[in-house]
Short mmCIF file of C-alpha atoms and ligand atoms in Angstrom, two decimals:
data_model
loop_
_atom_site.label_atom_id
_atom_site.label_comp_id
_atom_site.label_asym_id
_atom_site.label_seq_id
_atom_site.Cartn_x
_atom_site.Cartn_y
_atom_site.Cartn_z
CA MET A 1 20.48 32.66 18.62
CA SER A 2 19.20 33.24 22.13
CA ALA A 3 21.59 31.91 24.74
CA ASN A 4 20.95 29.49 27.58
CA ILE A 5 17.95 27.74 26.14
CA ARG A 6 17.51 24.46 27.97
CA PHE A 7 15.59 22.41 25.43
CA SER A 8 15.38 22.51 21.63
CA ILE A 9 12.69 20.44 19.99
CA VAL A 10 13.53 19.74 16.35
CA VAL A 11 10.59 18.81 14.12
CA PRO A 12 11.14 17.93 10.43
CA VAL A 13 7.99 18.66 8.44
CA TYR A 14 7.00 17.81 4.90
CA ASN A 15 3.45 18.43 3.71
CA GLU A 16 2.00 18.20 7.21
CA GLU A 17 -0.70 20.90 7.02
CA ALA A 18 -3.26 18.47 8.45
CA VAL A 19 -1.36 17.87 11.69
CA ILE A 20 1.01 20.73 12.29
CA GLN A 21 -1.33 22.90 14.37
CA GLU A 22 -2.12 19.98 16.66
CA THR A 23 1.55 19.00 16.90
CA TYR A 24 2.42 22.52 17.98
CA ARG A 25 -0.34 22.50 20.59
CA ARG A 26 0.73 19.13 22.04
CA LEU A 27 4.42 20.01 22.08
CA ARG A 28 3.75 23.33 23.75
CA SER A 29 1.61 21.88 26.49
CA VAL A 30 4.17 19.15 27.22
CA MET A 31 7.11 21.54 27.24
CA ASP A 32 5.26 24.05 29.43
CA LEU A 33 5.16 21.34 32.09
CA THR A 34 8.96 21.42 32.36
CA ALA A 35 8.91 25.07 33.48
CA GLU A 36 12.22 25.48 31.64
CA SER A 37 13.15 27.57 28.64
CA TYR A 38 12.68 25.88 25.29
CA GLU A 39 12.42 26.45 21.56
CA LEU A 40 10.31 24.60 19.00
CA LEU A 41 12.39 24.41 15.85
CA PHE A 42 10.37 23.38 12.81
CA VAL A 43 12.30 22.51 9.68
CA ASN A 44 10.03 22.76 6.67
CA ASP A 45 11.51 20.38 4.12
CA GLY A 46 10.09 22.04 0.99
CA SER A 47 6.42 21.36 1.66
CA LYS A 48 4.10 22.03 -1.25
CA ASP A 49 1.03 22.60 0.91
CA ARG A 50 0.24 25.28 3.52
CA THR A 51 2.63 23.91 6.15
CA SER A 52 5.02 26.84 5.91
CA VAL A 53 2.27 29.48 6.04
CA ILE A 54 0.74 27.88 9.13
CA LEU A 55 4.11 27.67 10.86
CA GLN A 56 4.95 31.25 9.97
CA SER A 57 1.79 32.48 11.60
CA ILE A 58 2.46 30.38 14.71
CA ALA A 59 6.00 31.82 14.87
CA LEU A 60 4.52 35.32 14.81
CA THR A 61 2.47 34.72 17.93
CA ASP A 62 4.87 32.50 19.86
CA PRO A 63 8.49 33.68 20.20
CA ARG A 64 9.60 30.17 21.18
CA VAL A 65 8.66 28.87 17.76
CA LYS A 66 11.29 29.03 15.02
CA LEU A 67 10.98 27.98 11.42
CA ILE A 68 13.69 26.96 8.99
CA ASP A 69 12.23 26.93 5.51
CA PHE A 70 14.13 24.82 2.94
CA SER A 71 14.17 25.92 -0.69
CA ARG A 72 13.02 22.45 -1.75
CA ASN A 73 12.63 18.92 -0.42
CA PHE A 74 16.04 17.75 0.79
CA GLY A 75 14.81 14.76 2.77
CA HIS A 76 14.02 13.85 6.35
CA GLN A 77 17.61 13.17 7.47
CA VAL A 78 18.87 16.47 6.08
CA ALA A 79 15.99 18.32 7.77
CA ILE A 80 16.94 16.77 11.11
CA THR A 81 20.56 17.75 10.51
CA ALA A 82 19.61 21.36 9.82
CA GLY A 83 17.51 21.41 12.97
CA MET A 84 20.51 20.29 15.01
CA ASP A 85 22.69 22.91 13.35
CA TYR A 86 20.31 25.67 14.38
CA ALA A 87 19.35 24.31 17.80
CA SER A 88 20.84 26.08 20.79
CA GLY A 89 19.47 24.03 23.68
CA ALA A 90 21.51 22.15 26.27
CA ALA A 91 19.51 19.13 25.14
CA VAL A 92 17.98 18.58 21.72
CA VAL A 93 14.95 16.37 21.06
CA VAL A 94 14.15 15.17 17.54
CA ILE A 95 10.53 14.21 16.97
CA ASP A 96 8.34 13.47 13.94
CA ALA A 97 5.61 15.96 13.09
CA ASP A 98 2.78 13.45 12.71
CA LEU A 99 2.36 12.60 16.42
CA GLN A 100 3.34 8.98 15.88
CA ASP A 101 5.93 9.74 18.52
CA PRO A 102 3.93 10.86 21.58
CA PRO A 103 5.32 14.24 22.78
CA GLU A 104 4.54 13.26 26.38
CA LEU A 105 7.50 10.85 26.25
CA ILE A 106 9.84 13.84 26.07
CA LEU A 107 9.34 14.31 29.82
CA GLU A 108 10.57 10.78 30.42
CA MET A 109 13.57 11.44 28.18
CA ILE A 110 14.38 14.60 30.07
CA ALA A 111 14.29 12.72 33.38
CA LYS A 112 16.82 10.19 32.02
CA TRP A 113 18.99 12.98 30.68
CA GLU A 114 18.95 14.70 34.05
CA SER A 115 20.06 11.46 35.67
CA GLY A 116 23.20 11.53 33.53
CA TYR A 117 22.53 9.97 30.11
CA ASP A 118 23.70 11.74 26.97
CA VAL A 119 21.41 10.01 24.49
CA VAL A 120 17.90 8.76 25.26
CA TYR A 121 16.32 7.00 22.31
CA ALA A 122 12.78 5.74 22.03
CA LYS A 123 12.39 2.09 21.10
CA ARG A 124 9.14 0.96 19.48
CA ILE A 125 7.76 -2.13 21.15
CA GLU A 126 4.70 -2.00 18.94
CA ARG A 127 3.57 -0.09 15.87
CA GLN A 128 -0.01 0.91 15.46
CA GLY A 129 -1.79 1.79 12.23
CA GLU A 130 1.03 0.77 9.93
CA THR A 131 0.82 -1.72 7.10
CA PHE A 132 1.98 -5.29 7.49
CA PHE A 133 4.55 -4.65 4.78
CA LYS A 134 6.05 -1.67 6.60
CA LYS A 135 6.17 -3.51 9.91
CA MET A 136 7.84 -6.57 8.40
CA THR A 137 10.40 -4.74 6.26
CA ALA A 138 11.32 -2.44 9.16
CA LYS A 139 11.72 -5.35 11.55
CA LEU A 140 13.89 -7.31 9.12
CA TYR A 141 15.92 -4.31 8.12
CA TYR A 142 16.89 -3.25 11.64
CA ARG A 143 18.06 -6.78 12.37
CA LEU A 144 20.03 -7.06 9.14
CA LEU A 145 21.71 -3.72 9.82
CA ARG A 146 22.54 -4.72 13.35
CA ALA A 147 23.99 -8.04 12.25
CA SER A 148 26.15 -6.47 9.56
CA THR A 149 27.92 -3.80 11.57
CA ASP A 150 30.13 -3.56 14.63
CA ILE A 151 28.43 -0.35 15.76
CA ASP A 152 25.77 -0.87 18.41
CA ILE A 153 22.77 0.39 16.43
CA PRO A 154 19.62 -0.42 18.43
CA VAL A 155 16.79 -2.23 16.64
CA ASP A 156 13.27 -0.80 16.15
CA THR A 157 14.43 2.72 16.86
CA GLY A 158 13.74 5.75 14.70
CA ASP A 159 14.99 9.27 15.06
CA PHE A 160 12.81 10.12 18.06
CA ARG A 161 15.43 10.79 20.73
CA LEU A 162 17.02 13.26 23.08
CA LEU A 163 20.63 14.27 22.57
CA ASP A 164 22.88 16.11 24.94
CA ARG A 165 24.62 19.23 23.63
CA LYS A 166 27.98 17.47 23.42
CA VAL A 167 26.53 14.75 21.20
CA VAL A 168 24.96 17.35 18.92
CA ASP A 169 28.29 19.17 18.69
CA GLU A 170 29.99 15.93 17.61
CA LEU A 171 27.32 15.26 14.99
CA LYS A 172 27.77 18.77 13.64
CA LYS A 173 31.42 17.97 12.92
CA MET A 174 30.46 15.15 10.57
CA PRO A 175 30.33 16.36 6.99
CA GLU A 176 28.99 13.20 5.34
CA ARG A 177 26.21 13.68 2.85
CA ASN A 178 24.17 10.46 2.68
CA ARG A 179 23.36 10.64 6.34
CA TYR A 180 21.79 7.98 8.48
CA VAL A 181 21.44 10.10 11.60
CA ARG A 182 20.36 7.37 14.02
CA GLY A 183 23.46 5.36 13.05
CA LEU A 184 25.72 8.36 13.53
CA VAL A 185 24.23 8.92 16.98
CA SER A 186 25.14 5.33 17.89
CA TRP A 187 28.56 5.82 16.38
CA VAL A 188 29.48 8.81 18.58
CA GLY A 189 29.06 6.79 21.76
CA PHE A 190 28.71 8.46 25.17
CA ARG A 191 26.14 7.17 27.64
CA GLN A 192 23.07 5.97 25.78
CA THR A 193 19.85 4.47 27.05
CA ALA A 194 16.42 3.54 25.75
CA ILE A 195 12.85 4.10 26.77
CA GLU A 196 10.13 1.93 25.27
CA TYR A 197 6.90 3.05 23.69
CA VAL A 198 4.04 2.05 21.47
CA ARG A 199 4.26 3.88 18.16
CA GLN A 200 0.94 5.55 17.53
CA GLU A 201 -1.04 5.88 14.39
CA ARG A 202 -0.47 9.00 12.33
CA PHE A 203 -2.68 11.83 13.66
CA ALA A 204 -3.72 12.85 10.14
CA GLY A 205 -2.43 12.79 6.57
CA GLU A 206 -0.39 10.07 4.92
CA SER A 207 3.14 8.76 5.29
CA LYS A 208 5.70 10.97 3.57
CA TYR A 209 7.99 7.97 3.22
CA PRO A 210 7.14 6.23 -0.04
CA PHE A 211 8.97 2.99 -0.80
CA LYS A 212 11.67 4.80 -2.78
CA LYS A 213 12.65 7.05 0.13
CA MET A 214 12.58 4.09 2.50
CA LEU A 215 14.93 2.17 0.21
CA LYS A 216 17.32 5.10 0.01
CA LEU A 217 17.35 5.46 3.80
CA SER A 218 17.99 1.76 4.34
CA LEU A 219 20.82 1.71 1.80
CA ASP A 220 22.37 4.77 3.44
CA GLY A 221 22.24 2.96 6.76
CA LEU A 222 23.87 -0.18 5.40
CA THR A 223 26.55 1.47 3.32
CA SER A 224 27.43 3.96 6.07
CA PHE A 225 27.99 1.38 8.74
CA SER A 226 28.85 -1.88 7.06
CA ASN A 227 31.48 -3.15 4.64
CA LYS A 228 30.12 -6.68 4.76
CA PRO A 229 28.67 -6.77 1.21
CA ILE A 230 32.12 -6.08 -0.21
CA LYS A 231 33.74 -8.61 2.08
CA LEU A 232 31.26 -11.10 0.69
CA ALA A 233 32.78 -10.64 -2.78
CA VAL A 234 36.26 -11.39 -1.48
CA SER A 235 35.21 -14.51 0.41
CA GLY A 236 32.93 -15.68 -2.45
CA GLY A 237 35.84 -15.26 -4.87
CA THR A 238 38.16 -17.22 -2.62
CA VAL A 239 35.70 -20.09 -2.33
CA LEU A 240 35.19 -20.25 -6.11
CA PHE A 241 38.92 -20.12 -6.72
CA ALA A 242 39.58 -22.91 -4.24
CA ALA A 243 36.81 -25.04 -5.75
CA GLY A 244 38.22 -24.49 -9.25
CA PHE A 245 41.70 -25.37 -8.10
CA LEU A 246 40.58 -28.62 -6.48
CA TYR A 247 38.50 -29.54 -9.52
CA LEU A 248 41.47 -28.96 -11.80
CA LEU A 249 43.67 -31.02 -9.53
CA ALA A 250 41.17 -33.87 -9.55
CA ASP A 251 40.96 -33.70 -13.37
CA SER A 252 44.74 -33.86 -13.66
CA ILE A 253 45.03 -36.80 -11.30
CA VAL A 254 42.41 -38.66 -13.29
CA SER A 255 44.22 -38.05 -16.55
CA ILE A 256 47.65 -38.89 -15.09
CA ALA A 257 46.15 -42.14 -13.83
CA GLY A 258 45.77 -42.95 -17.48
CA ARG A 259 42.05 -42.55 -17.83
CA ALA A 260 40.78 -40.56 -20.72
CA ALA A 261 40.56 -36.92 -19.61
CA ASN A 262 37.22 -35.26 -20.13
CA GLY A 263 37.73 -31.88 -21.80
CA LEU A 264 34.48 -30.55 -20.43
CA ASN A 265 35.69 -31.12 -16.87
CA TYR A 266 38.78 -29.07 -17.56
CA ILE A 267 36.70 -26.23 -18.96
CA ALA A 268 34.38 -26.29 -15.96
CA ALA A 269 37.34 -26.17 -13.59
CA LEU A 270 38.92 -23.28 -15.48
CA GLN A 271 35.61 -21.42 -15.43
CA LEU A 272 35.46 -21.72 -11.66
CA LEU A 273 39.05 -20.56 -11.30
CA LEU A 274 38.49 -17.54 -13.51
CA ALA A 275 35.20 -16.57 -11.84
CA GLY A 276 36.98 -16.81 -8.49
CA ILE A 277 39.80 -14.58 -9.67
CA VAL A 278 37.42 -11.97 -11.14
CA LEU A 279 35.16 -11.89 -8.10
CA GLY A 280 38.15 -11.70 -5.79
CA ALA A 281 39.60 -8.84 -7.81
CA VAL A 282 36.30 -6.96 -7.68
CA GLY A 283 36.24 -7.45 -3.91
CA LEU A 284 39.82 -6.20 -3.68
CA VAL A 285 38.88 -3.04 -5.56
CA GLY A 286 35.94 -2.79 -3.18
CA GLU A 287 38.32 -2.86 -0.24
CA TYR A 288 40.10 0.15 -1.68
CA VAL A 289 36.81 1.89 -2.35
CA THR A 290 35.67 1.42 1.26
CA ARG A 291 38.93 2.94 2.44
CA ILE A 292 38.46 5.92 0.13
CA LEU A 293 34.91 6.19 1.45
CA ASP A 294 36.15 6.15 5.02
CA GLU A 295 38.54 8.99 4.29
CA ALA A 296 35.92 10.92 2.34
CA ARG A 297 33.39 10.68 5.15
CA GLY A 298 35.76 12.67 7.30
CA ARG A 299 34.42 11.33 10.55
CA PRO A 300 36.63 12.17 13.51
CA LEU A 301 39.11 9.43 14.39
CA TYR A 302 37.99 9.41 18.02
CA ILE A 303 35.83 11.35 20.42
CA VAL A 304 37.04 12.09 23.94
CA ARG A 305 34.42 12.16 26.68
CA ALA A 306 36.60 13.93 29.24
CA CYS A 307 40.20 14.39 30.35
CA TYR A 308 41.36 14.13 33.93
CA GLY A 309 44.44 15.52 35.62
CA MET A 310 45.18 17.89 32.76
CA GLY A 311 45.40 21.65 32.62
CA LYS A 312 43.39 23.65 30.12
CA GLN A 313 46.55 24.20 28.08
CA GLU A 314 47.21 20.46 27.70
CA ARG A 315 43.65 19.79 26.71
CA ARG A 316 43.82 22.48 24.09
CA ALA A 317 47.05 21.02 22.72
CA SER A 318 45.19 17.84 21.92
CA ARG A 319 42.40 19.82 20.29
CA ILE A 320 39.96 19.11 23.11
CA VAL A 321 38.62 22.19 24.81
N1 UDP B 1 9.66 14.22 6.41
C1 UDP B 1 10.53 15.19 5.93
N2 UDP B 1 10.97 15.12 4.65
C2 UDP B 1 10.63 14.10 3.81
C3 UDP B 1 9.79 13.07 4.31
C4 UDP B 1 9.33 13.16 5.61
O1 UDP B 1 10.86 16.14 6.66
O2 UDP B 1 11.07 14.10 2.66
C5 UDP B 1 9.18 14.30 7.80
C6 UDP B 1 7.68 14.12 7.99
O3 UDP B 1 6.99 15.34 7.87
C7 UDP B 1 7.61 13.54 9.39
C8 UDP B 1 8.87 12.72 9.49
O4 UDP B 1 9.75 13.23 8.49
O5 UDP B 1 7.65 14.55 10.38
C9 UDP B 1 8.63 11.23 9.29
O6 UDP B 1 7.91 11.03 8.09
P1 UDP B 1 6.62 10.08 8.02
O7 UDP B 1 5.82 10.22 9.26
O8 UDP B 1 5.91 10.35 6.74
O9 UDP B 1 7.33 8.66 7.95
P2 UDP B 1 6.75 7.28 8.55
O10 UDP B 1 6.36 7.55 9.97
O11 UDP B 1 5.59 6.93 7.70
O12 UDP B 1 7.89 6.33 8.42
MG1 MG B 2 5.18 8.99 10.59
#
């Protein structure tokens, strides 16, 4: 990999033959304005059309263009991850191939990065040319995710963002498989800021995110950053158990008071008690499962931004170089 490249632009592509030439042209003209060294890193996620052939021929004529060709479709988030693995720039920008994210914004991101931010993400203040269904589900989902986790995951934000080298290096250490990259970027911390933009209509072609893929992505986001659904089982179980207990108590008092006890009431109370115990037990198992999951994810326990007043030796001792 060539050393000292300033900017890497990572572009995941899946069946984008209708736009890819134009995307390359736009990216190149924007990046030429920076007068810095850069690479355009296309990750072809198992396209079945001519995407790969087109990119190969572009790579032949332009040495700044690189192509990673997957053996099959591994998914958008995996393609982005591969791009980061191969990128060598001091800053890495991830951008969709369909020009919904205007490449011109990269210049704004670079300016923020140069003023000291480590992550500059692009927040959509409006979406053009997308269905009502997509707009609504996206809006709801981002808010649900945000409400259910302690990590500061910004709403209405996709993967279009600039990452400093040190953030990319942290992401590369994370081995988890069902990746929700934008969540992981929030998770690593450092100095993050947003720029706002209007999400454009697709330049050509159709969305490569059918409902099934969208559902998988949203579940990955929720399960990677929230344990709330499992906690719901525990608290639901406790409430049921308490209700059952009180009901049983009330039944007993009534029968002790000498009134004829109603057998059905007892059964209802026992049902509540049992359901509470079962749900609580399931939640308890869930608590163990989330802990196993946490261990299995293998995320680092902490990330150090910098150390002060320490020699190189000391820093190395604590595994920070
Ligand atoms: N993409 C990918 N693999 C997939 C699906 C999509 O690499 O399995 C790429 C696609 O080519 C595009 C980006 O991910 O560059 C976002 O996809 P798309 O624009 O279809 O999603 P939408 O904007 O409709 O949510
Ligand atoms: Mg798109």
